[in-house]
Each structure stands twice: as C-alpha cells, then as structure tokens.
Amino acid sequence: MKQLSLFFFTALLITSCGTSSKSNSSSVHKNEAKVEDPKKYASSITAEELKEMLYKYASDEFEGRETGEKGQKMAVEYLKAQYQALGIPTPLGNDDYFQEVPLEKQSIAVAKISINGTDFKSFEDHMVLRASGSTNVSTKEIIYVGYGIHSENHSDYKDLDVKGKIVLAKAGEPKDADGNYVTTGSKEDTKWSNGRQSLSSKRDAAIENGAKGLILLDTNMFTRYAPYYQRQAESGASGRLSLKSNEDEMMMLMITENLAKALYPSILEDDKAKTLTTDLSIEIENKSEQITSENVVAYIKGSTKPDEIVVISAHLDHEGIKNGEVYNGADDDGSGTVAILEIAEAFKIAEKSGHGPKRSILFLHVTGEEKGLLGSRHYTDNDPIFPLENTVADLNIDMIGRTDPNRKEGDRNYVYLIGSDKLSTDLHNISEEVNKKYCNVELDYTYNDDNDPNRFYYRSDHYNFAKNNIPVIFYFNGTHDDYHRPSDTPDKIEYDLLENRTRLVFHTAWEIANRANKPVVDKATE
C-alpha cells in the first residue's frame, strides 16, 4: 500500500477505469450541486499496488488462510496493519479492528437412547444431527406431528402447542387423492418431499413452532449417512465449522423404523398429530470444539449523513493446506480483499483533500465464507455493528482477478454482476450509469438469472445482506480451472482487469455514498 503523501493530483490526467474509459452523459448526480470529480481518486487504484499486496496476501506464508487457523490470524493482522498505515480507524474503537466471530468445530455427537427401559444403539438405530453441547433429556411425553410440515397450505402443527417439547416426525410429504403434493397441489417434488432440503425444512418448522427437539424417521437418509457418521465418531475427526448461535441449538436426531415403532407403533400408517406417552431418556455426548475467528472492520465516517452506511465486503479466508499443498486463494478471494484496501485508500485520499463521502463507508472483510458465509451471517444475524435498517447497500467482491474460460463471446474487460436488480431497480440503474460515465466495463448478467443452476446469488456474502432487504451488487469474474485448487496463485491474476474492476466498485460506492437519496428498495426478499 503506497503512502498517501505520494499521491499527486495530477492524476486528473489519468483515465478512470483504464484504457476502456470513455466520456458519456449520465443522470448520475442529476439535479445536485457540483460534486467533486472522483476520477482523480480512482486513479490511485493501480495494478502495481494490487499486485504487490496480492503477492504478499496470497503467498505460502499465509498458509491458505484457513478459518480459525494460523494463516487466517496472519491475514487479519495484515489487514489491520494496512488500515492503520492509511490512518483509517475502526468503528469498534480502542484500535480494535476485529469483530470476533464465535464458531464451533463440530465433532460427531454420540447418544444413548432408552425407551421404556429398552436401549437402542447409536448408528444402528439413531444418530445425532445437532445438539448444543452434551445434554441429558428425560421425558414421559412427546408430540407426534406426522410429516412435520408447516406451510401456508398445510401444517401438521395446526392447533398444537409444542413449545419446549420434543416432536416426532417422519420423512416425506403426503399427497391428495389425485397424487399431488398437499403443499403445492403439484406432482413435482417440493422442499418437504425428500433429501437434505426436506431435512432442513422440517428442522426449521420445528424451530419456528418452539420445539426443543426433533426426532425424525428417515430410513433412506439414515442408511446413507450413518456409516459415515460412525467412522467420523470413531476416528475422533472434527467435522465442519458452524456459527455458534447466541441461543442453544434445537436437538435433532434421525432414527430408524425400529426405534420409531418403539415410540409409536402406528407411525407408518397414521399421519394425525397426537401426544404420545412414553418413557424416553436421551444422553448426548458432544465433543465439538469452540473456536474464534475474526471479521476485519474499518470505517470512514460520512460528512453529512454519517448514520447511513455503505458496506463494501469481501471474504478474507480460503481453503488452507490440504495434503501438504497450500491453497493460496489469489483470485478467491485475495483479489477482492486487496481491491477493498485500494478502494479504502482512494476514499481516504478524498477525505484528506476535504471531499470525504457524505455517507459512512464500512470496509468489511469477513471470515468463514468458504465454510458457509459464517462471518457475514454473524454480522447480519448476531452482531451488526451498524443497524441494518441504516445500511444503504452492500457491494460484495468475490473473485475479480481472472477471466472465465467458458465465456466465449464479449469483451475481455467484463465483470459478472449478480443481484443488482433483485431488490432495487434504483441501485441497478446507478450501477449502469456509473459504469457508462467512468469505466465502460462490459457488465454481464449471465449469472443474475433467477434460474441459474449455479445459484451464485446465494453463494457469497452479499446474500446475508440481501435476505435482510438490503440492496446488493456481487462482482464476480466466474470460475476457472484453478478455482478451489492450489494452483490459484498470484501469477495468474490479470492485474489490468483487477484494476479496472476495482475502480468500477469504487465509482459505484462513491455515487451511492454521495448522492442525495439512497437507493430505493422496490422489491422484497421472499
């Protein structure tokens, strides 16, 4: 990162988004007083500086930036040092740039279950899918909820009080006399019908109705997963990382037909909800490990609208070391990480010259994206540093340093935009106009299609803002042969493209931060 004192305002002579920049009339800043030209600040974003930082950030020294591990700790310290050198403060105060993110490195829990004095075997009759620590449960009453469905058209929880109780449900979804599923009236499978989506849907239904535990009969899934769970438990291996909730997790068990009939002999024939009287004892041993990771946050306070926040985000983590090979993650998402640092520097230069943003800018580097968008979910769901209702937009950068080999037509100087029109037509129009005025990058909306089978809209950190009805834009270059491989290295980055795309994000953020009105939300997340 270069020192601010080295920046000269003769940069006005430099084009704003590389050689592709052209003049264009635009309604950006329409009907407003003359606004400082941001091109001279955008010109501080250079391929040379991006390259210098990325060769450091995506080097073997950082050990692939595995969430919660040594390399990730080195990465957050590096980011902190960059912001300190720039003189950009933290919103947390006391020189604390780290928002702690509590995580759990899950191990396979093992249970002992007894029903009316009869013991049932772990991984033969039952397995634990989720539990908050080790726990003992004894009850003489459980609630049978049929298929455990809770939807607008059909609810097995209707007129039932299951708060604080254990519920028993079975896999699948009933059909009507015409063979259509009851929740949709269609023969097409639904989210309740089968598989992992059915599992999560029935879990969420139990949580929504206040149950403290769900016991699910699903013979097919049990047969598939029990051997793997058993091997993991016997090896003592740790499983995936999860975000530790502020509240205790609902206990969830999967069982076989043998155990299910011990709870309710007529479970296969009867779909009607009822209270079951039985002597049930459950002892769960959970050896999951509690760890802490960090989001990195820095902040430039707005000059006239400081309570309105524009978030610029990218994930700081990657895949770590596997089989002795470092997964450097230069494009994913070292490119987005160093882009934010350069954008932050440009805004700081503007502030030092008396032209700081009207709205506040939060530079948000999130952890745990590779583990399930954990850091951004912690920010939005558990600990938003600024109120979400004051958050104007999130511009999320995840892989902007390469080109998509499957993109056979169009300009090399492109970027995929995802989500810009999902919630706010206004944001989409701002994005288009800014690009035409300053950059002329080819904006490709291929992956913005609602029916995109890749579902990229749901797979990066912007989604945790979008689900809260905060307008978002996701900047992305597409995948390539080095995606999630040790060969994703800094030498393969196309730094002229990284510069152009970074400047595009800066100009868009500048416009959002300085215009009279924030982007209007005219659509809503379902």
Tab-separated table of C-alpha atoms in Angstrom, residues 270-484:
chain	number	residue	atom	x	y	z
A	270	ASP	CA	-51.039	-42.763	10.975
A	271	ASP	CA	-50.452	-39.171	9.863
A	272	LYS	CA	-52.537	-37.416	12.501
A	273	ALA	CA	-50.798	-35.434	15.221
A	274	LYS	CA	-51.160	-36.648	18.802
A	275	THR	CA	-49.479	-36.697	22.188
A	276	LEU	CA	-47.551	-39.895	22.925
A	277	THR	CA	-46.957	-41.109	26.449
A	278	THR	CA	-43.635	-42.880	26.688
A	279	ASP	CA	-40.639	-43.042	28.997
A	280	LEU	CA	-37.841	-41.570	26.847
A	281	SER	CA	-34.267	-40.976	28.004
A	282	ILE	CA	-31.583	-39.344	25.809
A	283	GLU	CA	-27.952	-38.797	26.830
A	284	ILE	CA	-25.796	-36.914	24.302
A	285	GLU	CA	-22.021	-36.571	24.454
A	286	ASN	CA	-20.818	-33.727	22.236
A	287	LYS	CA	-17.073	-33.062	21.949
A	288	SER	CA	-17.307	-30.168	19.492
A	289	GLU	CA	-14.573	-27.551	19.904
A	290	GLN	CA	-15.282	-23.844	20.393
A	291	ILE	CA	-13.006	-21.542	18.382
A	292	THR	CA	-12.953	-17.846	17.493
A	293	SER	CA	-12.307	-16.244	14.147
A	294	GLU	CA	-12.454	-12.590	13.148
A	295	ASN	CA	-14.068	-10.212	10.703
A	296	VAL	CA	-11.889	-7.155	9.999
A	297	VAL	CA	-13.705	-3.805	10.020
A	298	ALA	CA	-12.532	-0.294	9.128
A	299	TYR	CA	-14.577	2.851	8.700
A	300	ILE	CA	-14.681	6.302	7.156
A	301	LYS	CA	-17.366	8.439	8.787
A	302	GLY	CA	-19.736	10.273	6.496
A	303	SER	CA	-19.563	14.047	6.438
A	304	THR	CA	-23.289	14.866	6.298
A	305	LYS	CA	-25.133	11.535	6.598
A	306	PRO	CA	-22.906	9.550	8.974
A	307	ASP	CA	-25.694	7.266	10.193
A	308	GLU	CA	-26.281	5.862	6.697
A	309	ILE	CA	-23.814	3.079	5.900
A	310	VAL	CA	-22.459	1.778	2.583
A	311	VAL	CA	-20.806	-1.619	3.096
A	312	ILE	CA	-18.024	-2.857	0.824
A	313	SER	CA	-17.319	-6.527	1.570
A	314	ALA	CA	-15.052	-9.409	0.594
A	315	HIS	CA	-14.071	-12.612	2.346
A	316	LEU	CA	-10.575	-12.929	3.780
A	317	ASP	CA	-10.382	-16.713	4.186
A	318	HIS	CA	-9.606	-19.603	1.860
A	319	GLU	CA	-9.048	-23.380	1.955
A	320	GLY	CA	-5.821	-23.643	3.986
A	321	ILE	CA	-3.411	-26.536	3.466
A	322	LYS	CA	-4.565	-29.903	2.117
A	323	ASN	CA	-2.317	-32.906	1.631
A	324	GLY	CA	0.710	-30.689	2.145
A	325	GLU	CA	-0.271	-28.191	-0.585
A	326	VAL	CA	-1.083	-24.549	0.139
A	327	TYR	CA	-4.339	-23.310	-1.377
A	328	ASN	CA	-3.268	-19.680	-1.869
A	329	GLY	CA	-6.647	-18.314	-2.991
A	330	ALA	CA	-5.235	-15.450	-5.040
A	331	ASP	CA	-8.441	-14.939	-7.016
A	332	ASP	CA	-10.727	-16.453	-4.359
A	333	ASP	CA	-10.767	-14.046	-2.639
A	334	GLY	CA	-7.394	-12.417	-2.401
A	335	SER	CA	-8.449	-10.301	-5.385
A	336	GLY	CA	-11.485	-8.936	-3.553
A	337	THR	CA	-9.507	-8.396	-0.365
A	338	VAL	CA	-6.796	-6.220	-1.923
A	339	ALA	CA	-9.426	-4.440	-4.015
A	340	ILE	CA	-11.103	-3.224	-0.823
A	341	LEU	CA	-7.768	-1.977	0.518
A	342	GLU	CA	-7.226	0.084	-2.627
A	343	ILE	CA	-10.808	1.400	-2.544
A	344	ALA	CA	-10.322	2.373	1.102
A	345	GLU	CA	-7.156	4.259	0.209
A	346	ALA	CA	-8.966	6.165	-2.553
A	347	PHE	CA	-11.713	7.242	-0.156
A	348	LYS	CA	-9.100	8.271	2.420
A	349	ILE	CA	-7.296	10.420	-0.143
A	350	ALA	CA	-10.614	12.108	-0.916
A	351	GLU	CA	-11.283	12.676	2.785
A	352	LYS	CA	-7.836	14.192	3.350
A	353	SER	CA	-8.431	16.602	0.481
A	354	GLY	CA	-11.719	17.739	2.033
A	355	HIS	CA	-14.028	15.575	-0.065
A	356	GLY	CA	-14.872	12.664	2.200
A	357	PRO	CA	-18.039	10.674	1.488
A	358	LYS	CA	-21.353	12.080	2.672
A	359	ARG	CA	-22.464	8.647	3.874
A	360	SER	CA	-20.248	6.430	6.003
A	361	ILE	CA	-18.277	3.612	4.381
A	362	LEU	CA	-17.718	0.316	6.208
A	363	PHE	CA	-14.897	-1.802	4.813
A	364	LEU	CA	-15.889	-5.321	5.875
A	365	HIS	CA	-13.537	-8.290	5.452
A	366	VAL	CA	-15.454	-11.374	6.542
A	367	THR	CA	-14.227	-14.741	7.727
A	368	GLY	CA	-15.699	-18.180	7.138
A	369	GLU	CA	-17.182	-17.594	3.689
A	370	GLU	CA	-15.725	-20.868	2.500
A	371	LYS	CA	-17.416	-22.612	5.442
A	372	GLY	CA	-20.910	-21.318	4.719
A	373	LEU	CA	-20.926	-17.482	4.746
A	374	LEU	CA	-20.335	-17.607	8.501
A	375	GLY	CA	-18.662	-14.227	9.092
A	376	SER	CA	-21.197	-12.222	7.115
A	377	ARG	CA	-24.050	-14.138	8.756
A	378	HIS	CA	-22.643	-13.290	12.174
A	379	TYR	CA	-22.525	-9.632	11.167
A	380	THR	CA	-26.118	-9.516	9.887
A	381	ASP	CA	-27.826	-12.014	12.207
A	382	ASN	CA	-25.979	-11.748	15.502
A	383	ASP	CA	-23.911	-8.589	15.797
A	384	PRO	CA	-24.453	-5.837	13.204
A	385	ILE	CA	-22.019	-3.076	14.111
A	386	PHE	CA	-24.365	-0.587	12.474
A	387	PRO	CA	-28.157	-1.090	12.388
A	388	LEU	CA	-29.229	-2.998	9.300
A	389	GLU	CA	-32.050	-0.519	8.760
A	390	ASN	CA	-29.382	2.168	8.290
A	391	THR	CA	-27.391	0.088	5.808
A	392	VAL	CA	-27.871	1.568	2.341
A	393	ALA	CA	-26.234	-1.154	0.213
A	394	ASP	CA	-23.611	-3.895	0.188
A	395	LEU	CA	-21.120	-4.072	-2.670
A	396	ASN	CA	-19.555	-7.520	-2.396
A	397	ILE	CA	-16.382	-8.523	-4.238
A	398	ASP	CA	-15.582	-12.218	-4.637
A	399	MET	CA	-13.122	-13.150	-7.416
A	400	ILE	CA	-12.409	-10.258	-9.798
A	401	GLY	CA	-8.862	-11.048	-10.954
A	402	ARG	CA	-9.312	-13.585	-13.748
A	403	THR	CA	-11.454	-14.418	-16.785
A	404	ASP	CA	-13.998	-17.174	-17.278
A	405	PRO	CA	-12.710	-19.707	-19.856
A	406	ASN	CA	-16.302	-20.696	-20.630
A	407	ARG	CA	-17.175	-17.145	-21.699
A	408	LYS	CA	-16.665	-17.421	-25.447
A	409	GLU	CA	-18.143	-14.079	-26.550
A	410	GLY	CA	-17.797	-10.492	-25.406
A	411	ASP	CA	-15.102	-8.113	-24.245
A	412	ARG	CA	-12.190	-9.323	-22.144
A	413	ASN	CA	-12.800	-6.266	-19.971
A	414	TYR	CA	-16.019	-7.570	-18.396
A	415	VAL	CA	-17.389	-8.441	-14.987
A	416	TYR	CA	-20.370	-10.555	-13.981
A	417	LEU	CA	-22.894	-8.583	-11.922
A	418	ILE	CA	-25.285	-10.523	-9.740
A	419	GLY	CA	-28.135	-9.192	-7.635
A	420	SER	CA	-28.075	-5.523	-8.657
A	421	ASP	CA	-31.762	-5.544	-9.652
A	422	LYS	CA	-33.052	-8.153	-7.191
A	423	LEU	CA	-34.163	-5.619	-4.572
A	424	SER	CA	-33.619	-2.169	-6.044
A	425	THR	CA	-34.165	-1.023	-9.597
A	426	ASP	CA	-32.595	2.237	-8.462
A	427	LEU	CA	-29.326	0.528	-7.485
A	428	HIS	CA	-29.214	-1.301	-10.795
A	429	ASN	CA	-29.646	1.974	-12.697
A	430	ILE	CA	-26.974	3.691	-10.601
A	431	SER	CA	-24.573	0.850	-11.373
A	432	GLU	CA	-25.234	1.039	-15.103
A	433	GLU	CA	-24.925	4.831	-15.255
A	434	VAL	CA	-21.710	4.930	-13.221
A	435	ASN	CA	-20.141	2.336	-15.482
A	436	LYS	CA	-21.099	4.249	-18.629
A	437	LYS	CA	-19.788	7.527	-17.259
A	438	TYR	CA	-16.477	6.337	-15.855
A	439	CYS	CA	-15.482	2.808	-16.839
A	440	ASN	CA	-17.250	1.085	-19.743
A	441	VAL	CA	-16.554	-2.363	-18.385
A	442	GLU	CA	-18.846	-4.869	-20.094
A	443	LEU	CA	-21.449	-5.776	-17.459
A	444	ASP	CA	-22.514	-9.388	-17.928
A	445	TYR	CA	-25.708	-10.547	-16.201
A	446	THR	CA	-25.494	-14.215	-17.199
A	447	TYR	CA	-25.481	-15.461	-13.603
A	448	ASN	CA	-28.131	-12.994	-12.457
A	449	ASP	CA	-30.845	-15.201	-13.946
A	450	ASP	CA	-33.265	-16.459	-11.293
A	451	ASN	CA	-32.993	-19.912	-12.852
A	452	ASP	CA	-29.180	-20.003	-12.912
A	453	PRO	CA	-28.317	-23.581	-11.844
A	454	ASN	CA	-25.092	-22.367	-10.193
A	455	ARG	CA	-27.127	-20.260	-7.728
A	456	PHE	CA	-24.221	-17.834	-7.284
A	457	TYR	CA	-26.621	-15.241	-5.858
A	458	TYR	CA	-26.917	-17.395	-2.748
A	459	ARG	CA	-23.255	-18.403	-2.503
A	460	SER	CA	-21.341	-15.312	-1.421
A	461	ASP	CA	-21.512	-12.892	1.476
A	462	HIS	CA	-23.836	-10.319	-0.087
A	463	TYR	CA	-26.691	-12.784	0.355
A	464	ASN	CA	-26.782	-12.278	4.119
A	465	PHE	CA	-27.465	-8.600	3.446
A	466	ALA	CA	-29.938	-9.302	0.634
A	467	LYS	CA	-32.022	-11.616	2.837
A	468	ASN	CA	-32.483	-8.575	5.096
A	469	ASN	CA	-33.759	-6.490	2.156
A	470	ILE	CA	-30.532	-4.513	1.807
A	471	PRO	CA	-29.722	-3.828	-1.877
A	472	VAL	CA	-26.603	-5.636	-3.087
A	473	ILE	CA	-24.266	-5.990	-6.032
A	474	PHE	CA	-21.996	-9.028	-6.312
A	475	TYR	CA	-18.916	-8.507	-8.539
A	476	PHE	CA	-17.531	-11.783	-9.917
A	477	ASN	CA	-15.315	-12.989	-12.782
A	478	GLY	CA	-16.645	-16.563	-12.878
A	479	THR	CA	-14.866	-19.781	-12.021
A	480	HIS	CA	-11.861	-21.270	-13.812
A	481	ASP	CA	-9.667	-24.379	-13.725
A	482	ASP	CA	-7.794	-23.106	-10.643
A	483	TYR	CA	-10.944	-22.483	-8.589
A	484	HIS	CA	-10.506	-24.098	-5.132
